[in-house]
Amino acid sequence: MAGALLSAIVERLGSLISSEFKLTVTVKEEVQKLETKFRTIQAVLNDAEKRQLKEEAVKLWLDKLKGVSYEIDDVLDEWNTVMIKAEIEKQQKEFEEEEKAETSTAKKRKVWTITPNFNFSVPNLLQHLDIAHKIKELTEKLDEIYKERETYGFELSRPIEEVVERPKTTSYVDVSDILGRDKVKDDLVSILLGKGTEKEKCPHVISLVGTGGIGKTTLAQLAFNHHEVKDQFEKRIWVCVSEPFDQCKVAKAIIEALAGGDPKITELHSLLEKICELIGRKKFFLVFDDVWTEDYAMWKPFRDALKNCGSQGSKILVTTRKDKVAKMMESANTIKLEELSEEDCWLVFSKIAFFDKDPQQCEQLEDFGRQISKKCKGLPLAAKTLGSLLHFKKSREEWRNVLNNNLWELEDVERGLFAPLLLSYYDLSSPLKRCFSYCAIFPKDHVFYVDELVYMWTAHGFVESKGNVEVEIMAQEYFENLVIRSLFQECREYIQFGTRYKMHDIVHDFAQSITEAQHLGYTIGSQFPPSTDRSKNLRTVIFFNHGDYNMSNLVQNFSRLRVLTLQFGMELPDTIGNLIHLRYLDLYWCEERFSCGKWVLPETICNLCNLQFLRLRHVPISQPRILPQGIGKLINLRLLIGYNLVIPRGIGRLTSLRTLNGVLISDEDSKGCKLEELKILHHLRDLSLYFNKGDSPIALAPNDRRIQSNVLMLNALEPPQGLEKLRISKYVGTTMSPIWLASLTNLKELYLGHTIELMSLPPLGMNPCLESLTIVFAHRLKKVGVEFLGIESKNKKEDMKIFPNLKYLTFYGLFEWEEWIGGTRGGKEDKDCITIMPCLQKLKIHKCGKLKSLPDFLRTTPLKELEIGDCQIIKKRCRRETGEDWHNISHIPIIKLADDPEVMTWDSNYALL
């Protein structure tokens, strides 16, 4: 961890020395001294971090080094903030002068540019002297640490360069799911499918018992998703319990699994009544994963409620490490999960470690591999972790080093699991180590969204820049690397909502054992605020659920925060603007000031000149959200997302923006941003727009004036040409063919939602990069014809490809749609060779009940999956061999025909919030 921290600081020091900041000679010399000492200390950190596990003196030395490193990071940040604020003041004066000029003339707006090196004089001598003094003091502290390092005789080591091999497929990560578990899986499924008797307790409780990392959750998942189990139960519910056992939290999780959404009920009795109402005397299968509590009083209310809810044959499956838990929950069947046999453990390990390796190479490494797999002691998690580690190592020397590593000598609570995890951890680069250990701040069983971690890692500076690659893309690669190494696993119980991830509870325990004290997550029952000594050094504070916390002393308690997430009713204080180090601010269902029918943010938020990520999620969607007039001061902002955001003028100054989601487009607010400002946001890659003011029936009702206004505003939009994702919602124009659409040649994803008056689709077929297209709730659309392909007779040419890169196409809620004309049989039209959608992989059509047939060109596409739901005419025409459209789809490997498919029906913009 110290290595990762020092790497980041050395990079900042080097940048500071080489920048055009007009530092005095004294300050520049002190900064250079710091950099030299840091680079020397870095060379011994790998050895020091390993030795701290057994040598307390080394651990104390590292702790002292970390403390000084954080202080230095803060001082450098203070200096950088002084420079940024001076530049903002300069720009603000120019902006105000331009605004004045614009009121009297039609002066063209200039393009705002922010360069990384500010070329101006030091703004304040006193601030300069204060920072110089702090740097000198910290240099003296580091001198002492620098000298102490010589007494430990550390070995020099080179920093690990992260080189990630991308496997041809990620299936190797999951091949171990059933190895060695076939019989126990079949036994469990058999019990679940048993009809039971009238005398049998309802619900019937089965417990899976075994040590951590033995594979209990994996086995439960296999049973939960078994096709026969799915058919047997009308209601299936998966709940992660963990420790501590919070009755209301567990009850809410059951309701969310049954109905979706977070219930606003707070009393346990009412929550249990709601559960019974949702189950409704139907046969259910409920999984309680990772139960720890042995307190019968905690379980009894659930037992009493559930026994009266479902029909005969309902089942509850419990996974636990404790036999006492199985007895406490009155299990009718208890399955003890034993360690894998030596051979099965070897199969798990070798399937991953040797994946995609040359057979001769596998043979040369097998002797070491078998010895390493024995050290896994039959634990699938250990075998997966070590297999993932060795997958990237090719030589016998590298495998020998893992086998003979002294980390195997450590005694661990979980029977040797920490040793494999330590080996994998120390094989990571410094930035990856830091990213991984940071995840310990989240509670056990937390469902991770990749974007959430990407933004936080970036905000803390954990991610090293690499050439012209965007830092967010680098962070995503970091996460993929951790997944490949089995440190994260896909969360299958949430698969219908897209890919989510979890961290195994043993991996989470390990991450907590190596994490730093500078990050804190609050759950129900946590002490707030923590001790003064800890508060002043915190870099992260995340509230994971509602709590009666007083935010008035937020800044006083947490002055060095980089990441802050507030939730459920917490009010953002005006003093928020004093958190000068803040990079990431997430306001989830937070209370804001309600004024004149609008939700407003405090103007002081515009003082956060280092802010990079601002997330404004889940406010009452019927109300517009007013952003502060000074939003243009946030010149480092990379992401701004919310819903119904009313953005004032000055948005064009935010030239660092990559993502801008939830912007309300309206002609009613004269103070709103000018649409032409968007086109100068040259780094913008993701944009979502809303064309209505609120969701009330009156606001949604179209009229001639509103339709004409929507068309004019859409045509005036002109987003930047580098845009890759565009989402347009609530547009009420009858046509959608803005001139600028053809210029978006980098566009990869397009979402058109709730375009209720749209009578024809825009011409999109000639877009060269479009990969995903979603059309949702176009109520009046009756025909999808050749205009959708984007070609005209005069433009036709031989070997023309239409939608050349489209992979995913979705139509949902086109209630009046009758015809889809897309080409003639064989994909040829007018004797010219025209290929339509040559890369199409997945087609989804739902709630399009009047659609009469599918187009012929589908025969020539490489479709892998077709999903049709609530489309009765098409379903009949797609019946195997007898349907009229069967000849167009018979080549597709996966065809799903369902009346009530598990698909997302809400606006996809929510997924980004």
Short mmCIF file of N, CA and C in Angstrom, two decimals, residues 2-4 6-8 10 38-47 49 155-163 426-431 433 464:
data_model
loop_
_atom_site.label_atom_id
_atom_site.label_comp_id
_atom_site.label_asym_id
_atom_site.label_seq_id
_atom_site.Cartn_x
_atom_site.Cartn_y
_atom_site.Cartn_z
N ALA A 2 1.93 1.25 0.77
CA ALA A 2 2.81 2.42 0.78
C ALA A 2 3.40 2.65 -0.59
N GLY A 3 3.74 1.57 -1.29
CA GLY A 3 4.31 1.68 -2.63
C GLY A 3 3.36 2.38 -3.58
N ALA A 4 2.08 2.03 -3.51
CA ALA A 4 1.10 2.66 -4.39
C ALA A 4 0.98 4.14 -4.08
N LEU A 6 3.24 6.13 -2.66
CA LEU A 6 4.45 6.84 -3.05
C LEU A 6 4.53 7.03 -4.55
N SER A 7 4.09 6.04 -5.32
CA SER A 7 4.10 6.16 -6.78
C SER A 7 3.29 7.37 -7.21
N ALA A 8 2.11 7.52 -6.61
CA ALA A 8 1.25 8.64 -6.98
C ALA A 8 1.88 9.98 -6.62
N VAL A 10 5.16 10.64 -6.15
CA VAL A 10 6.34 10.90 -6.98
C VAL A 10 5.91 11.48 -8.33
N PHE A 38 11.85 9.98 -2.06
CA PHE A 38 10.75 9.06 -2.35
C PHE A 38 11.18 7.96 -3.31
N ARG A 39 11.90 8.33 -4.35
CA ARG A 39 12.31 7.33 -5.33
C ARG A 39 13.27 6.32 -4.71
N THR A 40 14.12 6.75 -3.80
CA THR A 40 15.04 5.83 -3.12
C THR A 40 14.28 4.87 -2.22
N ILE A 41 13.32 5.40 -1.49
CA ILE A 41 12.53 4.56 -0.58
C ILE A 41 11.68 3.56 -1.37
N GLN A 42 11.17 3.96 -2.53
CA GLN A 42 10.34 3.07 -3.34
C GLN A 42 11.04 1.76 -3.68
N ALA A 43 12.35 1.82 -3.85
CA ALA A 43 13.10 0.64 -4.27
C ALA A 43 13.10 -0.48 -3.24
N VAL A 44 12.79 -0.15 -1.98
CA VAL A 44 12.82 -1.19 -0.93
C VAL A 44 11.42 -1.53 -0.41
N LEU A 45 10.39 -0.90 -0.98
CA LEU A 45 9.06 -1.05 -0.41
C LEU A 45 8.49 -2.45 -0.55
N ASN A 46 8.75 -3.13 -1.66
CA ASN A 46 8.20 -4.46 -1.85
C ASN A 46 8.65 -5.41 -0.74
N ASP A 47 9.95 -5.33 -0.41
CA ASP A 47 10.49 -6.15 0.68
C ASP A 47 9.90 -5.72 2.01
N GLU A 49 7.00 -4.28 2.70
CA GLU A 49 5.60 -4.63 2.86
C GLU A 49 5.42 -6.10 3.21
N GLU A 155 15.92 -5.44 0.98
CA GLU A 155 16.36 -5.84 -0.36
C GLU A 155 15.78 -4.87 -1.39
N LEU A 156 16.61 -4.54 -2.38
CA LEU A 156 16.14 -3.68 -3.46
C LEU A 156 15.26 -4.49 -4.41
N SER A 157 14.25 -3.86 -4.93
CA SER A 157 13.38 -4.55 -5.89
C SER A 157 12.87 -3.55 -6.90
N ARG A 158 12.57 -4.07 -8.09
CA ARG A 158 12.02 -3.20 -9.12
C ARG A 158 10.50 -3.17 -9.00
N PRO A 159 9.90 -2.01 -9.25
CA PRO A 159 8.46 -1.95 -9.22
C PRO A 159 7.85 -2.87 -10.29
N ILE A 160 6.72 -3.46 -9.97
CA ILE A 160 6.05 -4.36 -10.91
C ILE A 160 5.41 -3.55 -12.02
N GLU A 161 5.73 -3.90 -13.24
CA GLU A 161 5.06 -3.27 -14.37
C GLU A 161 3.85 -4.13 -14.74
N GLU A 162 2.72 -3.50 -14.77
CA GLU A 162 1.48 -4.24 -15.01
C GLU A 162 1.32 -4.57 -16.48
N VAL A 163 1.48 -5.82 -16.82
CA VAL A 163 1.26 -6.28 -18.19
C VAL A 163 0.16 -7.34 -18.12
N TYR A 426 0.55 -9.51 -3.80
CA TYR A 426 1.91 -9.00 -4.01
C TYR A 426 2.37 -9.11 -5.46
N ASP A 427 1.61 -9.84 -6.27
CA ASP A 427 1.92 -9.91 -7.69
C ASP A 427 1.31 -8.74 -8.47
N LEU A 428 0.47 -7.94 -7.79
CA LEU A 428 -0.15 -6.80 -8.45
C LEU A 428 0.81 -5.62 -8.51
N SER A 429 0.58 -4.74 -9.48
CA SER A 429 1.33 -3.49 -9.52
C SER A 429 0.87 -2.60 -8.37
N SER A 430 1.64 -1.58 -8.05
CA SER A 430 1.29 -0.68 -6.94
C SER A 430 -0.09 -0.04 -7.11
N PRO A 431 -0.43 0.49 -8.29
CA PRO A 431 -1.77 1.07 -8.44
C PRO A 431 -2.88 0.04 -8.22
N LYS A 433 -2.76 -2.68 -6.38
CA LYS A 433 -2.85 -3.00 -4.95
C LYS A 433 -3.75 -2.00 -4.24
N GLU A 464 -2.86 5.27 -12.80
CA GLU A 464 -1.76 5.93 -13.50
C GLU A 464 -2.14 6.23 -14.95
#
